[in-house]
Short mmCIF file of C-alpha atoms in Angstrom, two decimals:
data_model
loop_
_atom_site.label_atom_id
_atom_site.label_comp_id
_atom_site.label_asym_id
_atom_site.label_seq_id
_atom_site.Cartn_x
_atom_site.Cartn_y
_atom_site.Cartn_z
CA UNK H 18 31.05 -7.28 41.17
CA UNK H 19 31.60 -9.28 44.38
CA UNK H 20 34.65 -8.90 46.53
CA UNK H 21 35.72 -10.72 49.60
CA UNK H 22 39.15 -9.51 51.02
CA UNK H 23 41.56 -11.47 53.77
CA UNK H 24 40.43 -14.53 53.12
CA UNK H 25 42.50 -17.62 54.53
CA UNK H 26 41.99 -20.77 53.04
CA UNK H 27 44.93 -23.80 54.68
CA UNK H 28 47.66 -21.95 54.94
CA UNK H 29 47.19 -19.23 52.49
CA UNK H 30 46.16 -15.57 52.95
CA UNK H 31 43.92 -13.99 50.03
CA UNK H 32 44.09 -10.45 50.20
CA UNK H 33 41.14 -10.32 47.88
CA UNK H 34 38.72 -12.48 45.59
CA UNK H 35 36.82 -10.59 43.44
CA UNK H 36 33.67 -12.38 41.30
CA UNK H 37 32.20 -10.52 38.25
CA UNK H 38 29.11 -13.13 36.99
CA UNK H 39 28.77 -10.66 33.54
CA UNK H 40 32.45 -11.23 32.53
CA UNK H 41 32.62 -14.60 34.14
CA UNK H 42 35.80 -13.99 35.32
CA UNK H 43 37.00 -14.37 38.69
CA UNK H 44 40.18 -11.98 40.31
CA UNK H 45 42.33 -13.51 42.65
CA UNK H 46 44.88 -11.94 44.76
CA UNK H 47 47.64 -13.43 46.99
CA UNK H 48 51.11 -12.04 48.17
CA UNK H 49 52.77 -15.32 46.58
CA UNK H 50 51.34 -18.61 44.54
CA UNK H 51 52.05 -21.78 45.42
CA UNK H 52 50.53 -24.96 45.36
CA UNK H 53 47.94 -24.25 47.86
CA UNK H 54 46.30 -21.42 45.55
CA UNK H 55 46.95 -23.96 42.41
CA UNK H 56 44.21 -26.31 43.76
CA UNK H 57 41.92 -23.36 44.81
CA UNK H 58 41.97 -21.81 41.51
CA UNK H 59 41.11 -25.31 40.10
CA UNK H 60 38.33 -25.84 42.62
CA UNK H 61 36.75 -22.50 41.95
CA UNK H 62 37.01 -22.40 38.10
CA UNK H 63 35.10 -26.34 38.72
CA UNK H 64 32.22 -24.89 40.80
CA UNK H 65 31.97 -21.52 39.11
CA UNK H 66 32.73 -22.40 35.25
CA UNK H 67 34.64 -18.84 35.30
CA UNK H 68 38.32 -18.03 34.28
CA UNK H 69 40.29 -17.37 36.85
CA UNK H 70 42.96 -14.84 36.68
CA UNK H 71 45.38 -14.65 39.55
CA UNK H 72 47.34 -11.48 40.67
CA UNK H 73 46.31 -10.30 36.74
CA UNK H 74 48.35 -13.67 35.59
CA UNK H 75 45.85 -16.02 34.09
CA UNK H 76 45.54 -19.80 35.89
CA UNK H 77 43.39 -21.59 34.09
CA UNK H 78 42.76 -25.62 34.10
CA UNK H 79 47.04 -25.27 34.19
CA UNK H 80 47.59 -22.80 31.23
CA UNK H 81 43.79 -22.36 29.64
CA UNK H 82 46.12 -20.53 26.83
CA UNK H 83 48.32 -23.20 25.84
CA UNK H 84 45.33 -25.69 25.67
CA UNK H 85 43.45 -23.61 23.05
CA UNK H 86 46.83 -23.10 21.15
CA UNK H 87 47.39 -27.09 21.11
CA UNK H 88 43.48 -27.57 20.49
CA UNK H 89 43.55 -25.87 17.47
CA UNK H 90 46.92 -25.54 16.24
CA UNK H 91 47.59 -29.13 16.53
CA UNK H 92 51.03 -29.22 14.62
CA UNK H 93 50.81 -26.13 12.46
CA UNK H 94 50.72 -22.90 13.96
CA UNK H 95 47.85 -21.03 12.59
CA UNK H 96 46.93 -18.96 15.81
CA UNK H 97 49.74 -16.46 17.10
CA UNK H 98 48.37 -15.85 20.24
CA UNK H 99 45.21 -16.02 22.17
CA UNK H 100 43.98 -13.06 24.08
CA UNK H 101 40.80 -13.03 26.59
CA UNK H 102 38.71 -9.30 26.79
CA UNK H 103 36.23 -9.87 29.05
CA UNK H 104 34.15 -13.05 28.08
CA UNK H 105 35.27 -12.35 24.33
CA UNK H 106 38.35 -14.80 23.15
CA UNK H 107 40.08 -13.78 20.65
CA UNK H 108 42.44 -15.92 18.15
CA UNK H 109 45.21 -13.93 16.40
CA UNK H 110 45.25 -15.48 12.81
CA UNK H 111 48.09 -15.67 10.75
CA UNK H 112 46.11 -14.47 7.60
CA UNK H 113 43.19 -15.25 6.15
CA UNK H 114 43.73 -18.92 5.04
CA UNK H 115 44.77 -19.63 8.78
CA UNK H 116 41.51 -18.09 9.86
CA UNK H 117 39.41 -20.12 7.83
CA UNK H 118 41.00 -23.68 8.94
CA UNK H 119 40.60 -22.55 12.19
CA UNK H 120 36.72 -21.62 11.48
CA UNK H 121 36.41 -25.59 10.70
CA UNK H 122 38.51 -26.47 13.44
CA UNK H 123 36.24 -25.27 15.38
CA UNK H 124 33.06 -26.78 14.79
CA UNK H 125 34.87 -30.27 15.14
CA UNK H 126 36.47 -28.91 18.81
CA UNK H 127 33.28 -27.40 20.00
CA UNK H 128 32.76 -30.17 22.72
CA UNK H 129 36.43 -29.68 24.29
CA UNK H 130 36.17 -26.21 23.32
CA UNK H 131 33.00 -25.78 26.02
CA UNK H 132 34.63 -27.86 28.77
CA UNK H 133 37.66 -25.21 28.93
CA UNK H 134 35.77 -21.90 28.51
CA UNK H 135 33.11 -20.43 30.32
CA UNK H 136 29.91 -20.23 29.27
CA UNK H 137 28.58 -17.93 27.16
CA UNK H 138 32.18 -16.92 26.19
CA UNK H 139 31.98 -15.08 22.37
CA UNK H 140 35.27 -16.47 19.96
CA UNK H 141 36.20 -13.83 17.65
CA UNK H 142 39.02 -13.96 14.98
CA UNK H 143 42.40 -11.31 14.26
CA UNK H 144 43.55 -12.04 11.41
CA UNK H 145 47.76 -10.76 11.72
CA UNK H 146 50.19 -11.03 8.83
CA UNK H 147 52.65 -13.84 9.31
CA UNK H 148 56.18 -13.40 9.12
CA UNK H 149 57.56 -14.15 5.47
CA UNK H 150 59.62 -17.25 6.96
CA UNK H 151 56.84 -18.73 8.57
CA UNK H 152 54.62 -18.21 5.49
CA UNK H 153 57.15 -20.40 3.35
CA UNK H 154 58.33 -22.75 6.06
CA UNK H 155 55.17 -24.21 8.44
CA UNK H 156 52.37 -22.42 7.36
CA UNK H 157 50.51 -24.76 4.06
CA UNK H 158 49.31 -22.15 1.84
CA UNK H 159 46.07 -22.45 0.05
CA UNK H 160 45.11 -22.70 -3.54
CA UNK H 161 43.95 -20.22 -5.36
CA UNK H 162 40.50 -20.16 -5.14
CA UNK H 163 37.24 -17.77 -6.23
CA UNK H 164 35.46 -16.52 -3.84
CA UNK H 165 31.89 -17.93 -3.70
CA UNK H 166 29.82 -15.62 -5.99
CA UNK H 167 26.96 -13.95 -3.92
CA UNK H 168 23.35 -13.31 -6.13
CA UNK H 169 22.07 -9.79 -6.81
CA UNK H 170 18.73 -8.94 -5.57
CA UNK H 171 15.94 -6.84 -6.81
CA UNK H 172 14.09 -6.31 -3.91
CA UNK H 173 10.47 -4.56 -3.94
CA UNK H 174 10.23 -2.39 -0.69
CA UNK H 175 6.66 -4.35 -0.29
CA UNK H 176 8.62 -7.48 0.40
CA UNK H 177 10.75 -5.43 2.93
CA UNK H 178 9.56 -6.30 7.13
CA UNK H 179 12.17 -4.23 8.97
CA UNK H 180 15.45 -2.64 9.73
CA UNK H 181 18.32 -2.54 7.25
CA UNK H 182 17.81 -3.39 3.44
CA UNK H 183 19.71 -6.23 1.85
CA UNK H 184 23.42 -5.80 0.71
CA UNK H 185 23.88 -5.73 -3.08
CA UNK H 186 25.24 -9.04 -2.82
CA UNK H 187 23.46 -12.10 -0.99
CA UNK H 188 25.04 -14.81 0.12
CA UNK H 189 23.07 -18.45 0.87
CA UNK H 190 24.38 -20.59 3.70
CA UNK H 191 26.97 -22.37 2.35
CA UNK H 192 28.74 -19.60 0.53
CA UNK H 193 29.42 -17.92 3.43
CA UNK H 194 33.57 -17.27 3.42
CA UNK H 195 33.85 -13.96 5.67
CA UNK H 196 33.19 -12.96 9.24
CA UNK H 197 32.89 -10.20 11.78
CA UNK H 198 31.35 -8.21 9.13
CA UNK H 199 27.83 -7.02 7.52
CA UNK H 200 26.51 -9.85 5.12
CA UNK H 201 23.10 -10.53 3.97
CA UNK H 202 21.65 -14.33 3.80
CA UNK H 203 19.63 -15.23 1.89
CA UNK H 204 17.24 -19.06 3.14
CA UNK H 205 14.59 -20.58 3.72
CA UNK H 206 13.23 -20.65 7.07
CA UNK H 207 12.66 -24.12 8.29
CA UNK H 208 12.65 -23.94 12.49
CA UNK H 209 11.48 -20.72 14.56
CA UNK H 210 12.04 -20.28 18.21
CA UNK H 211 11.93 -17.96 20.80
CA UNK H 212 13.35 -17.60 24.21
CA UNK H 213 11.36 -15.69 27.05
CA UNK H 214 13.94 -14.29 29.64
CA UNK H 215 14.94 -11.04 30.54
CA UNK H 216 15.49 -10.52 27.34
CA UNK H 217 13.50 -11.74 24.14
CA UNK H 218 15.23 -13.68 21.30
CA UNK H 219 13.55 -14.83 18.51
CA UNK H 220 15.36 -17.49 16.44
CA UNK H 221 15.32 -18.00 12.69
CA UNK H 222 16.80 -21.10 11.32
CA UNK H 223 17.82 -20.99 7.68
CA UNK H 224 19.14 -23.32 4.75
CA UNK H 225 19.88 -23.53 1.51
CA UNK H 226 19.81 -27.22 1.36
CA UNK H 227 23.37 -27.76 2.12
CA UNK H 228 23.86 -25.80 4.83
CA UNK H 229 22.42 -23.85 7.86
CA UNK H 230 22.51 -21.00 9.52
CA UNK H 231 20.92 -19.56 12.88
CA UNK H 232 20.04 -15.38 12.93
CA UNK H 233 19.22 -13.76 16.08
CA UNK H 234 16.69 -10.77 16.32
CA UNK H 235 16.68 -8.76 19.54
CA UNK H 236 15.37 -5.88 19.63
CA UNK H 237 13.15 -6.34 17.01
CA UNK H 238 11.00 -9.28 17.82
CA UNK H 239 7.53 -7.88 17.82
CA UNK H 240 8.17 -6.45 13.96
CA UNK H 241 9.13 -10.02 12.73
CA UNK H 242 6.63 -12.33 15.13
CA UNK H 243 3.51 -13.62 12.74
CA UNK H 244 4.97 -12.22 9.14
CA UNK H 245 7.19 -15.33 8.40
CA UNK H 246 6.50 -18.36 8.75
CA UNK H 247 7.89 -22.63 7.95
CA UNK H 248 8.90 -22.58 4.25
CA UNK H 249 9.24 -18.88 3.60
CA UNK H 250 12.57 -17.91 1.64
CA UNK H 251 13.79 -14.63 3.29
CA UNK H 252 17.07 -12.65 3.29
CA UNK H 253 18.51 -11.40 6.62
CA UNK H 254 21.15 -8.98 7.07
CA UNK H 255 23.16 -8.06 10.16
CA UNK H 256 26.73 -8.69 11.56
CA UNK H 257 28.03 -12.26 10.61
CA UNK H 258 29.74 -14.01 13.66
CA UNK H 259 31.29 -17.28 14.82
CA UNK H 260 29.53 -18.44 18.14
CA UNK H 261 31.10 -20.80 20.06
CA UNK H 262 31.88 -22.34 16.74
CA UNK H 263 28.61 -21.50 14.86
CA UNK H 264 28.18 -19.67 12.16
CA UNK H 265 25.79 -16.82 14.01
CA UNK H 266 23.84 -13.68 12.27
CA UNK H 267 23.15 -10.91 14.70
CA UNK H 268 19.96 -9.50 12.16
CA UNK H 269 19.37 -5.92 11.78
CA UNK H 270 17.26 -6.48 8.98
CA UNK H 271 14.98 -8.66 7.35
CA UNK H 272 12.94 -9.22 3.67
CA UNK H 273 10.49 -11.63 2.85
CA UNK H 274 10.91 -12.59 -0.70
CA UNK H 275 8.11 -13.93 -2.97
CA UNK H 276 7.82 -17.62 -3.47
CA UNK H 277 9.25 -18.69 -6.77
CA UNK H 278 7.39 -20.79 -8.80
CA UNK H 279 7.87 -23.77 -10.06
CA UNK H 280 7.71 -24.04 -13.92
CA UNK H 281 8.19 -26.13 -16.84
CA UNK H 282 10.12 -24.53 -19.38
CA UNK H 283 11.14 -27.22 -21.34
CA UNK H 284 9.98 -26.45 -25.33
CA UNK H 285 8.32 -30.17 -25.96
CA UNK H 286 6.29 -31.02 -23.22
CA UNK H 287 5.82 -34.29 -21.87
CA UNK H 288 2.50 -35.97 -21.00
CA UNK H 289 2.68 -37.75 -17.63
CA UNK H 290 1.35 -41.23 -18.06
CA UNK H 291 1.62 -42.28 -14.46
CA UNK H 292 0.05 -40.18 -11.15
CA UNK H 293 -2.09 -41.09 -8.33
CA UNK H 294 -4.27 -38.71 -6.36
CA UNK H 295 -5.87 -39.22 -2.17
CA UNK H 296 -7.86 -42.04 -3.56
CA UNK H 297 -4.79 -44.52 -3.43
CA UNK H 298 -4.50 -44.43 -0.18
CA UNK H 299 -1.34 -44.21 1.89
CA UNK H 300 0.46 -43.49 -1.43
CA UNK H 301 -0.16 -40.32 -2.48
CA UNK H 302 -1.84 -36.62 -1.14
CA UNK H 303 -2.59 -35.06 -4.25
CA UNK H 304 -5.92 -33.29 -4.73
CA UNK H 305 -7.33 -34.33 -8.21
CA UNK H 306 -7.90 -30.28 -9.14
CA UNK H 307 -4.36 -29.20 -8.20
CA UNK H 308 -3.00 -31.77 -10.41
CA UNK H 309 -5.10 -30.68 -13.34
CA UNK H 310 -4.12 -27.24 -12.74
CA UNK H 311 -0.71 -27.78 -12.10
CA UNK H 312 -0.79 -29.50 -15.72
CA UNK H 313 -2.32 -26.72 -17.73
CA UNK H 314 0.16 -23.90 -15.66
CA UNK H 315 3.08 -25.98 -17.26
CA UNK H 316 1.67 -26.07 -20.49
CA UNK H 317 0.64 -30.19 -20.87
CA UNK H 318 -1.63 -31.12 -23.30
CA UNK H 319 -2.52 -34.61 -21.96
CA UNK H 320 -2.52 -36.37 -18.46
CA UNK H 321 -3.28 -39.47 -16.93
CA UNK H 322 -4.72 -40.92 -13.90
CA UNK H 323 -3.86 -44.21 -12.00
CA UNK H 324 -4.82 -44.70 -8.68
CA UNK H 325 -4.20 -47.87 -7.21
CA UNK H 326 -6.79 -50.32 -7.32
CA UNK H 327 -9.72 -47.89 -7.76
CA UNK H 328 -11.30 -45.23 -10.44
CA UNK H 329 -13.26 -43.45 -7.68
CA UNK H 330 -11.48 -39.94 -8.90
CA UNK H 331 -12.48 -40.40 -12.69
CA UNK H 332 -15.10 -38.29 -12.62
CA UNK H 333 -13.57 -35.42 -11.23
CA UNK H 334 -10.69 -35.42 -13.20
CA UNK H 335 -12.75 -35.63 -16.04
CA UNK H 336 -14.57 -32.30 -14.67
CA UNK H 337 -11.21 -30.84 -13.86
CA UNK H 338 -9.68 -31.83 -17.32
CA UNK H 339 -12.29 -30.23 -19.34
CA UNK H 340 -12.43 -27.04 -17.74
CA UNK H 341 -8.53 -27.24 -18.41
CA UNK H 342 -8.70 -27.42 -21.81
CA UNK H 343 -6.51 -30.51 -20.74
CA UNK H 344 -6.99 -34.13 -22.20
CA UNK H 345 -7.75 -36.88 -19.78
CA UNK H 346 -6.59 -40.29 -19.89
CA UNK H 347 -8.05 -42.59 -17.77
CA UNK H 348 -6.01 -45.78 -16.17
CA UNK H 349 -5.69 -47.37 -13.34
CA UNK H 350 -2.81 -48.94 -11.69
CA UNK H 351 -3.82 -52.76 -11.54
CA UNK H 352 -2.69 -55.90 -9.48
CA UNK H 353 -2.62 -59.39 -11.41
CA UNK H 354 -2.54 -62.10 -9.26
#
């Protein structure tokens, strides 16, 4: 921590101005405030992006509090209070329905959100019981709803890369309801990046097709680097958090799971009448043999070819077809002019 005592500034005597980069807060002290330390406190939180607290009162862009409160609150009061602990910000909650409106909120508020806080600053939640007036008066309350049903996992310890096992219950993206606790997630990984700085982060980006979420491994980067990869479905488990508005999970643990295959499981199976393979170019990227043995894995007795404009692939598929067991039909998909 810097400090810098006796300071005058106009007409104003600062017995001390202390700077602390790792909280981003900055401590001012004067014998009275006026107008003059106002506009310095507004100057310095502009240059330095930190929250500046003045004789231990907080001065922020003219009450940083009361701007969060009407941020999020808007006209019903789901946040009690706000309280800052370091660069951690936590919202009081009146109850759980109030936390989770406020969750949304603030996604949608992110932008105004970063112009009043300093960077880097974590938002955490409290959730506090409202009083029974305010409960039946202002606050809507929810319907009744089910939880989102997680999906039990047998997991092989094979399957298993490091840290902390999966939960009994697994959650996907989208069904995640509950934060600041331990949840496992279960995706598929579709973006990986890593940071280089003092300290290494490795990023895992995961869906489930409706939603996302990103997981952060620290001190575990060298045990996850090269044993997933694009398109794997794994399951990560660590502390679920909301950063700066983001669903965030802080892993502990992760498990590769085995791809599922696709099957046909239908009793009457169908014969498909219309595919094209590389030879129709620009259309499709299907290798003749990987259609023929995609047929006979899902059972089908028969299957046609029609490339466009050319039977250059009969003869494999033929080939293919026969060492199948498989029927071929031959066709071709024609132009009349």
């Amino acid at each position: 921590m810097e400090k810098i005592e006796n300071l005058k500034w106009k007409d104003v005597t600062f017995e001390s101005i202390e700077i602390d980069p790792d909280a981003g807060v900055v401590l001012v002290s004067v014998e009275k405030f006026s107008s003059e330390v106002e506009n310095l406190v507004s100057l310095l939180e502009k240059e330095t992006r930190f929250r500046v607290i003045v004789n231990g009162a907080q001065k922020s862009n003219g009450d940083l509090k009361g701007k969060i409160l009407s941020l999020l609150n808007g006209n019903v009061p789901y946040i009690k209070d706000v309280v800052f602990e370091g660069n951690r910000l936590i919202l009081k909650v009146l109850g759980d329905f109030a936390r989770d409106r406020i969750a949304s909120k603030l996604r949608s508020t992110k932008k105004q959100l970063d112009e009043l806080l300093p960077p880097g600053t974590e938002i955490m939640f409290e959730v506090v019981e409202p009083p029974e007036d305010l409960l039946k008066k202002e606050v809507p309350q929810p319907e009744k709803r089910e939880e989102p049903k997680g999906e039990e996992l047998k997991i092989e310890d094979e399957n298993h890369i490091f840290g902390q096992k999966p939960r009994k219950i697994v959650f996907t993206p989208s069904k995640i309801f509950e934060y600041n606790k331990k949840t496992s997630v279960k995706g598929k990984v579709f973006k990986i990046e890593k940071i280089e700085g003092k300290k290494t982060v490795l990023l895992i980006y995961l869906t489930d097709g409706e939603d996302s979420l990103i997981c952060k491994v620290f001190n575990d980067v060298e045990k996850v680097e090269g044993k997933i990869s694009l398109g794997d479905v794994i399951v990560a488990t660590g502390d679920l958090l909301l950063e700066n508005g983001e669903p965030t999970l802080y892993v502990k643990g992760i498990t590769k799971l085995p791809e599922a295959k696709r099957m046909d499981n239908s009793p009457v199976k169908r014969v498909e009448l219309h595919a094209h393979t590389k030879f129709s170019d620009q259309d499709a990227i299907t290798d003749v043999n990987e259609y023929v043995k995609r047929a006979k894995e899902w059972g089908f007795p028969a299957i046609a070819l029609t490339d466009h404009g050319n039977v250059q692939a009969i003869p494999y598929f033929y080939d293919a077809a026969k060492e199948a067991g498989i029927k071929p039909i031959f066709g071709i998909e024609a132009y009349l002019v």
